Short mmCIF file of N, CA and C in Angstrom, two decimals:
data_model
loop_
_atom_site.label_atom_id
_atom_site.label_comp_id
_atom_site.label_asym_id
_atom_site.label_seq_id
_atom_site.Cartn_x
_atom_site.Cartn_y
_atom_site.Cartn_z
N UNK A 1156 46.00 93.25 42.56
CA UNK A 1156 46.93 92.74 43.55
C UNK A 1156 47.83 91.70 42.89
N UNK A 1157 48.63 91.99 42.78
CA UNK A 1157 50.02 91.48 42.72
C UNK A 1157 50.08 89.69 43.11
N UNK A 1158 50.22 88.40 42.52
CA UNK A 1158 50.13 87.03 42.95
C UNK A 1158 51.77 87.04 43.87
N UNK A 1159 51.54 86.60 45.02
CA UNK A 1159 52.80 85.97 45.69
C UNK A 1159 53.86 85.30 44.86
N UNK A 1160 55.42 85.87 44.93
CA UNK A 1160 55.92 85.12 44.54
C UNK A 1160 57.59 85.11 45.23
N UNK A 1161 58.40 83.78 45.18
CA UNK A 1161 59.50 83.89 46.19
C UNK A 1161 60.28 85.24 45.62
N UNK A 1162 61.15 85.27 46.77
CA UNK A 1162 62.22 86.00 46.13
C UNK A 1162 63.49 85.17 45.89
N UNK A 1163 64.51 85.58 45.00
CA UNK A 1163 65.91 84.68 44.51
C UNK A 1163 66.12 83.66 45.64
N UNK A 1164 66.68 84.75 46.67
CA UNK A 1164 67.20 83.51 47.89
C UNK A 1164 66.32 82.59 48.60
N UNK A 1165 65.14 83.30 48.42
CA UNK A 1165 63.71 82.02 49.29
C UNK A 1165 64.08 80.54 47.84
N UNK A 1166 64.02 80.68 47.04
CA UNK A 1166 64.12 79.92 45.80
C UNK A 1166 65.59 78.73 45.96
N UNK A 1167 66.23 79.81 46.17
CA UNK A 1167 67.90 78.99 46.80
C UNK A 1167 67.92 78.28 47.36
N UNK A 1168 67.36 78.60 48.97
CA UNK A 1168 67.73 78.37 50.00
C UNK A 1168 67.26 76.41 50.29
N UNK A 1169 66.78 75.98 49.77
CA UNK A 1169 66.42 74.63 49.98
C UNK A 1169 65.96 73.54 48.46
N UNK A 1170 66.53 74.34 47.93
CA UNK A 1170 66.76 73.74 46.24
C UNK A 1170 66.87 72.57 46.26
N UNK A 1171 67.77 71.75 47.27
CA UNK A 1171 68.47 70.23 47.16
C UNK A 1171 67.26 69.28 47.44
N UNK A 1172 66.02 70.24 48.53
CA UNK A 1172 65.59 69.00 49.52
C UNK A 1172 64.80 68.47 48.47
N UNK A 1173 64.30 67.24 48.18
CA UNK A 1173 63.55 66.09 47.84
C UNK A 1173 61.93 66.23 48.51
N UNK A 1174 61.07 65.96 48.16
CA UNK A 1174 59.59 66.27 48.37
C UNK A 1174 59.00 64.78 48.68
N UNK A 1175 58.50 64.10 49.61
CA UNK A 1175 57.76 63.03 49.54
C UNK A 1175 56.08 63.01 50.08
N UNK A 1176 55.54 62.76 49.11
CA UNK A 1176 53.65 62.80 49.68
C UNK A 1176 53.36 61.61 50.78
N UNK A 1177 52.96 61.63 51.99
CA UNK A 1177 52.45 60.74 52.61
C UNK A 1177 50.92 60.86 53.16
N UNK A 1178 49.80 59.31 53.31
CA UNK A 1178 48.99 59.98 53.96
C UNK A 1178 49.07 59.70 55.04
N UNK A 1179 48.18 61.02 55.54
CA UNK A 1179 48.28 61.21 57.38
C UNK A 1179 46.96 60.43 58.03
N UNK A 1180 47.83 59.21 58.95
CA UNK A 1180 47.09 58.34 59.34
C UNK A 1180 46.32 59.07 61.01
N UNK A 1181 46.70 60.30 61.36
CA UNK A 1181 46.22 60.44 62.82
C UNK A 1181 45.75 61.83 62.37
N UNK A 1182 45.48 62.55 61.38
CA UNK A 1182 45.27 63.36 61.20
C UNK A 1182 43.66 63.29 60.26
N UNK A 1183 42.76 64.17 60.10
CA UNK A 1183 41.51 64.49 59.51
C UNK A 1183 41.17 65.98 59.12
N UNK A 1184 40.63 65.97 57.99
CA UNK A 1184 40.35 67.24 58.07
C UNK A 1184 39.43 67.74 58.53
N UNK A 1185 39.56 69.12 58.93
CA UNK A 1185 39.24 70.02 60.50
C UNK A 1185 38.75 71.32 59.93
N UNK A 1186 37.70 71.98 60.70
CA UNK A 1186 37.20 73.25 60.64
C UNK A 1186 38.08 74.23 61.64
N UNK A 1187 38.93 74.79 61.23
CA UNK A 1187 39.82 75.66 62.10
C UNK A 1187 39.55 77.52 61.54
N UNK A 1188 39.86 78.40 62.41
CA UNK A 1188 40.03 79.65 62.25
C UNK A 1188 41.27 79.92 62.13
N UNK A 1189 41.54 81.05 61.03
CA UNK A 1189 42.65 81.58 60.68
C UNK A 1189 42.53 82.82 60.11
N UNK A 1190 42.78 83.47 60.72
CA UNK A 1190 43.32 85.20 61.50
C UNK A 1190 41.73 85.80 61.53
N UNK A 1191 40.94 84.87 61.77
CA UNK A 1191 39.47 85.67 62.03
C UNK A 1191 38.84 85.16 60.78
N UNK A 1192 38.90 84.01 59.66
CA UNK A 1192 38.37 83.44 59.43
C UNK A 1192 38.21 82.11 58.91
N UNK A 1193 37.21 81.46 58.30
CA UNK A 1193 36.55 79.82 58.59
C UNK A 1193 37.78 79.19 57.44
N UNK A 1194 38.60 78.29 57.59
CA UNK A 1194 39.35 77.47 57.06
C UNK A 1194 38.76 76.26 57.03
N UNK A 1195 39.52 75.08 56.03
CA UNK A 1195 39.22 73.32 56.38
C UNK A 1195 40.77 73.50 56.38
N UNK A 1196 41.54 73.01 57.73
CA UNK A 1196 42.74 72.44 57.82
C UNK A 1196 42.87 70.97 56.92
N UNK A 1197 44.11 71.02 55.99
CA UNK A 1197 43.60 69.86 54.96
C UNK A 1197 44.77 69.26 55.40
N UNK A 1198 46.12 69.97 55.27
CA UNK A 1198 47.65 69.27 54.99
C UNK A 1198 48.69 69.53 55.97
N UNK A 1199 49.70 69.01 56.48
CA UNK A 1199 50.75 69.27 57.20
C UNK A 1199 52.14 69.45 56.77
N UNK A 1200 52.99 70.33 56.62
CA UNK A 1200 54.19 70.08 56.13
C UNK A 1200 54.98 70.04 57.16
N UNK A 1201 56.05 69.01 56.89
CA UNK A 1201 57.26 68.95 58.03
C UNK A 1201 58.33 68.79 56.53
N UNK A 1202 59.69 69.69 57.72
CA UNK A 1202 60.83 70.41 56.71
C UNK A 1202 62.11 69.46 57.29
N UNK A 1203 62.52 68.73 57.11
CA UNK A 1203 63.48 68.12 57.80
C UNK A 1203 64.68 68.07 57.34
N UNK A 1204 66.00 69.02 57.93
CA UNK A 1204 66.85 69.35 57.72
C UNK A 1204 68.00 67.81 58.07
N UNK A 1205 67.62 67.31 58.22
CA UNK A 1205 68.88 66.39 58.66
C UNK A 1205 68.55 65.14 57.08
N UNK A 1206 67.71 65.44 56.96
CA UNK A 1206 67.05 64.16 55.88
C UNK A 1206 66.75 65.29 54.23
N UNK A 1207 67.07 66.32 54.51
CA UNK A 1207 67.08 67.37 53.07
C UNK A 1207 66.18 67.07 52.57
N UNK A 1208 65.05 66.84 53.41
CA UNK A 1208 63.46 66.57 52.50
C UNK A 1208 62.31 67.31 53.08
N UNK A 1209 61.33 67.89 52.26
CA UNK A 1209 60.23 67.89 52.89
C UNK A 1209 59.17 66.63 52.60
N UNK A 1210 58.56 66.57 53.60
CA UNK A 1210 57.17 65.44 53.96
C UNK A 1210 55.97 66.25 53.87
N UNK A 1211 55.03 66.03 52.66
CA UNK A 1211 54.12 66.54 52.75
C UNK A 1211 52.85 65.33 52.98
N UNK A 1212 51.69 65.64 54.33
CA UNK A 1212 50.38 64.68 54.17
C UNK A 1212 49.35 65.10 54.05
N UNK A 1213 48.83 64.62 53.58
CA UNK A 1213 47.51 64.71 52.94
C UNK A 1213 46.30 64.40 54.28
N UNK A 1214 45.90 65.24 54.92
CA UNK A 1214 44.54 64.66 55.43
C UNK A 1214 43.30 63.71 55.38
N UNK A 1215 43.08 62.78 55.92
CA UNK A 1215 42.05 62.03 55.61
C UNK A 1215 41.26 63.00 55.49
N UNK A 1216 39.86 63.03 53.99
CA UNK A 1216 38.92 63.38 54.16
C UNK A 1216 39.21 64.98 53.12
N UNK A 1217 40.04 64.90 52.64
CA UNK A 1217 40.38 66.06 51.58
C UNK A 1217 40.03 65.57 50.00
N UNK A 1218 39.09 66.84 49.30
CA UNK A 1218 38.61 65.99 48.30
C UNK A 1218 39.56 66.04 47.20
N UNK A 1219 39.38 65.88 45.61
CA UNK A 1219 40.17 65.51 44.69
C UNK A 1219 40.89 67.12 44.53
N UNK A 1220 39.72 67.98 44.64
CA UNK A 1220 40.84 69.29 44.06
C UNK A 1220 41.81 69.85 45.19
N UNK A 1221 41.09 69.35 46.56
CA UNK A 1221 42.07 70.13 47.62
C UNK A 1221 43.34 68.94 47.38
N UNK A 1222 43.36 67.72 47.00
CA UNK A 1222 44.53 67.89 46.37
C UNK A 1222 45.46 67.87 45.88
N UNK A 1223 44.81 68.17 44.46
CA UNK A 1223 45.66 68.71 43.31
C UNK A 1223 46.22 70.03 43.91
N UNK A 1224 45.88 70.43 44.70
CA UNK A 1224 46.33 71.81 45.30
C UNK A 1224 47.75 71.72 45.99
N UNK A 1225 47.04 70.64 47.16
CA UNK A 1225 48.19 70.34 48.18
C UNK A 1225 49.34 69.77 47.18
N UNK A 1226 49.43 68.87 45.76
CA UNK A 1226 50.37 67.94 45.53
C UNK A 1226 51.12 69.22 44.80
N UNK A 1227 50.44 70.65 44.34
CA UNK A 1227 51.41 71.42 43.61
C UNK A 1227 51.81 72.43 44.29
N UNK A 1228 51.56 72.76 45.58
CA UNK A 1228 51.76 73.62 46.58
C UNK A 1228 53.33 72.58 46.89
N UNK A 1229 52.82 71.20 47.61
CA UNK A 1229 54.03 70.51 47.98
C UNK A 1229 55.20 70.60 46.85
N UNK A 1230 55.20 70.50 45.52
CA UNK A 1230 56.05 70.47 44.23
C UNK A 1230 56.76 71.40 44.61
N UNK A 1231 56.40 72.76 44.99
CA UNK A 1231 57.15 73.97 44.77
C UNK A 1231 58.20 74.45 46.05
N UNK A 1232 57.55 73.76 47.19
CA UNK A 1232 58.28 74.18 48.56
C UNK A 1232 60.01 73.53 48.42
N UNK A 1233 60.85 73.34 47.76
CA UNK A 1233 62.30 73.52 47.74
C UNK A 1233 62.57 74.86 46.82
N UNK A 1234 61.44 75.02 45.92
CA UNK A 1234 61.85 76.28 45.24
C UNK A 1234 61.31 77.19 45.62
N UNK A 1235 61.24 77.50 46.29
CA UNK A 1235 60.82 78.68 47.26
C UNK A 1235 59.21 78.73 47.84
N UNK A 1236 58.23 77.81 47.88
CA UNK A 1236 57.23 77.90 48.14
C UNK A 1236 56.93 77.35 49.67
N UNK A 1237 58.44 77.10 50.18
CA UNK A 1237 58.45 76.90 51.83
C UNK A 1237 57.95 78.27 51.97
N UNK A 1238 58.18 79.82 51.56
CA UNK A 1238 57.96 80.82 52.28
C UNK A 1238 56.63 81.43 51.81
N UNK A 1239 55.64 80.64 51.41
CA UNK A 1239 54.59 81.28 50.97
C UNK A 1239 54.14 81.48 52.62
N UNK A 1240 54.15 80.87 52.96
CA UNK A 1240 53.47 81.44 54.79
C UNK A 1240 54.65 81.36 56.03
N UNK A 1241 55.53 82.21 55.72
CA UNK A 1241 56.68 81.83 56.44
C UNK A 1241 56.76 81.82 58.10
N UNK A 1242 56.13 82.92 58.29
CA UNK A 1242 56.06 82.89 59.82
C UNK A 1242 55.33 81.54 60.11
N UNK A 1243 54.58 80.84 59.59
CA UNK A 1243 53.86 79.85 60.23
C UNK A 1243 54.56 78.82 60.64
N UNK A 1244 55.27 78.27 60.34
CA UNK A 1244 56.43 77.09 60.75
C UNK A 1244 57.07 77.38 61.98
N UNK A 1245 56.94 76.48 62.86
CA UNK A 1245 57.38 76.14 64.09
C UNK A 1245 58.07 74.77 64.30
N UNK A 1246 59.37 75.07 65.46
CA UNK A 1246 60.08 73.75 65.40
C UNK A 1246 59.97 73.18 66.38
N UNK A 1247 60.10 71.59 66.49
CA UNK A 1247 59.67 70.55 67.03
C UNK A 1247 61.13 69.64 66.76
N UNK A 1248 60.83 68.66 67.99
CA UNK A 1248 61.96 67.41 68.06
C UNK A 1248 61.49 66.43 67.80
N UNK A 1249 61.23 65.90 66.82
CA UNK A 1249 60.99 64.49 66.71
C UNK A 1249 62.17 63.55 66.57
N UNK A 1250 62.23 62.24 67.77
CA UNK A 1250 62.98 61.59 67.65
C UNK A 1250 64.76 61.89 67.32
N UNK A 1251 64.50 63.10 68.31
CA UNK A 1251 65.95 63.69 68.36
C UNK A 1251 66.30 64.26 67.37
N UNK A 1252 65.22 64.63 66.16
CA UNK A 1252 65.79 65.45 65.04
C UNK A 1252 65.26 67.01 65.19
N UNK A 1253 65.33 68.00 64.53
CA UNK A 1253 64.89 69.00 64.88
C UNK A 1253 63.94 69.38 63.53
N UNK A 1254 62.81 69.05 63.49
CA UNK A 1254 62.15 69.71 62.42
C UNK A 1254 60.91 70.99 62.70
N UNK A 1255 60.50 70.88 60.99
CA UNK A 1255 60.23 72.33 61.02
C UNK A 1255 58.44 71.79 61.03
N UNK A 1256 57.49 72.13 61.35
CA UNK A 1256 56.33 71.86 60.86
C UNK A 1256 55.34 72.87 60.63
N UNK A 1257 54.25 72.99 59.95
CA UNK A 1257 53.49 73.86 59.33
C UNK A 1257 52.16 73.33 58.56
N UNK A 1258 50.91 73.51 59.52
CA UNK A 1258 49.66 73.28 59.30
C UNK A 1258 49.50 74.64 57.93
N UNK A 1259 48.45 73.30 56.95
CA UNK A 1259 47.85 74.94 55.92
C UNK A 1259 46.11 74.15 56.07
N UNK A 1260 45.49 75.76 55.88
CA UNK A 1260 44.22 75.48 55.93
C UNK A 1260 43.89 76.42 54.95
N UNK A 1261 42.58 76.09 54.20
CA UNK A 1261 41.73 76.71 52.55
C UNK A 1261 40.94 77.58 53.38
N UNK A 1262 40.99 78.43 52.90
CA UNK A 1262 39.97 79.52 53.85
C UNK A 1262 38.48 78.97 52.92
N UNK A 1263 37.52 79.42 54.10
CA UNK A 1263 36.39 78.99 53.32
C UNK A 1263 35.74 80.21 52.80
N UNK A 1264 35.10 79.95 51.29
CA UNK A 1264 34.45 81.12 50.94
C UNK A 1264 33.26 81.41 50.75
N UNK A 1265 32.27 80.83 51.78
CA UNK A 1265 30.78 80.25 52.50
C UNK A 1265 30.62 81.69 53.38
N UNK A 1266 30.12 81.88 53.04
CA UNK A 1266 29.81 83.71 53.90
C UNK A 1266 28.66 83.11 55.09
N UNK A 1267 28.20 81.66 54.93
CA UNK A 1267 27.32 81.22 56.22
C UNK A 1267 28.42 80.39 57.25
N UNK A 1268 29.42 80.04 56.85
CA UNK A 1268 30.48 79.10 57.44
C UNK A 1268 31.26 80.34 58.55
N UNK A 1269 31.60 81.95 57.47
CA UNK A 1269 31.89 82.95 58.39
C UNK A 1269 31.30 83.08 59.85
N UNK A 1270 29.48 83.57 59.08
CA UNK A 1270 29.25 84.16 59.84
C UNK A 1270 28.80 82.55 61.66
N UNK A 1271 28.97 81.56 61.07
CA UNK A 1271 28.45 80.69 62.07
C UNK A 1271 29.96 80.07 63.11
N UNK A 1272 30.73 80.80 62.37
CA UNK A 1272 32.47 81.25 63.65
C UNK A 1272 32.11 81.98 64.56
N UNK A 1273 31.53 83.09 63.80
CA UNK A 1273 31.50 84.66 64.61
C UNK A 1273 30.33 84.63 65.33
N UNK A 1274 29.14 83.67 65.85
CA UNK A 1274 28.60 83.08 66.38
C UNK A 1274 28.98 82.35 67.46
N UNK A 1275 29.76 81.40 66.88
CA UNK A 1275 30.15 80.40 68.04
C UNK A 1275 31.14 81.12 69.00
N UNK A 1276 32.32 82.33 68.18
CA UNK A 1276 33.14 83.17 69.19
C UNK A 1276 32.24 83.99 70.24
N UNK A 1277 31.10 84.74 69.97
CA UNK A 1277 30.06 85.20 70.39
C UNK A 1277 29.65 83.93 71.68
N UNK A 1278 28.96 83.14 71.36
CA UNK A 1278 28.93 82.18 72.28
C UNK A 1278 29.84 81.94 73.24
N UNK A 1279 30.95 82.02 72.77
CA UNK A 1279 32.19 81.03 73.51
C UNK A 1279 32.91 82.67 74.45
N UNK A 1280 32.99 83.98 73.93
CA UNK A 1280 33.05 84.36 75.07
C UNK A 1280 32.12 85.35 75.89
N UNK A 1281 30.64 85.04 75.76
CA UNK A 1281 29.98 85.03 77.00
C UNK A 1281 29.94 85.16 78.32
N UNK A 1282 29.68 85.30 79.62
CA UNK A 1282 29.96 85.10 80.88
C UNK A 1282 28.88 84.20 81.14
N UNK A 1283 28.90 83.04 82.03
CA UNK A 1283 27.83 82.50 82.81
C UNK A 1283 27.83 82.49 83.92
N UNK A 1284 26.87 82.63 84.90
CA UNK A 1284 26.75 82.63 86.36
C UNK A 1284 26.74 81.74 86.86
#
């Protein structure tokens, strides 16, 4: 399989913006599902077109390699690594600006972390009387 990589114009298209790391003071990292399986939600990106920057934060509670991950994942998003998950970005108004934002989560590769989702979904849709 073939590694992801942009195409010309994904690469183009936001060349100028500037990258800044912040940490995220209301944020933690989280056990979330993603597309049917076990993630740690670590980082948040917001794309902000009026300020030609992206803001990348770091989750409280992310260890040293998640990230070295997040700081070279963040490096690349003006050169095209905004579209490594493109559909995921959704827009929001903050403070009258219009930005872009986009949760990433590490899939987990704990085959007991799987199967104790597919458990709790099991649980969770149940009927009770």
């Amino acid at each position: 399989m073939k590694a992801w990589e942009p195409t010309p114009s994904e690469r183009r298209k936001f060349q100028g913006y500037g990258v800044e790391f912040r940490e995220a003071e209301a944020h933690g990292v989280r056990i979330t599902e993603v597309d049917g399986h076990v993630g740690r939600a670590v980082t948040l990106y917001y794309r902000i077109p009026s300020l030609r920057k992206f803001v990348v934060y770091y989750y409280a509670g992310t260890t040293v390699q998640e990230r070295r991950l997040i700081t070279a994942w963040g490096r690349a998003l003006p050169a095209g690594g905004w579209a490594r998950h493109i559909d995921r970005w959704r827009r929001r108004h903050i403070c009258g600006r219009a930005v872009f934002v986009q949760e990433i989560a590490l899939l987990a590769d704990d085959p007991f972390a799987q199967l104790e989702l597919e458990l709790m979904i099991d649980a969770a849709s149940e009927v009770t009387a």
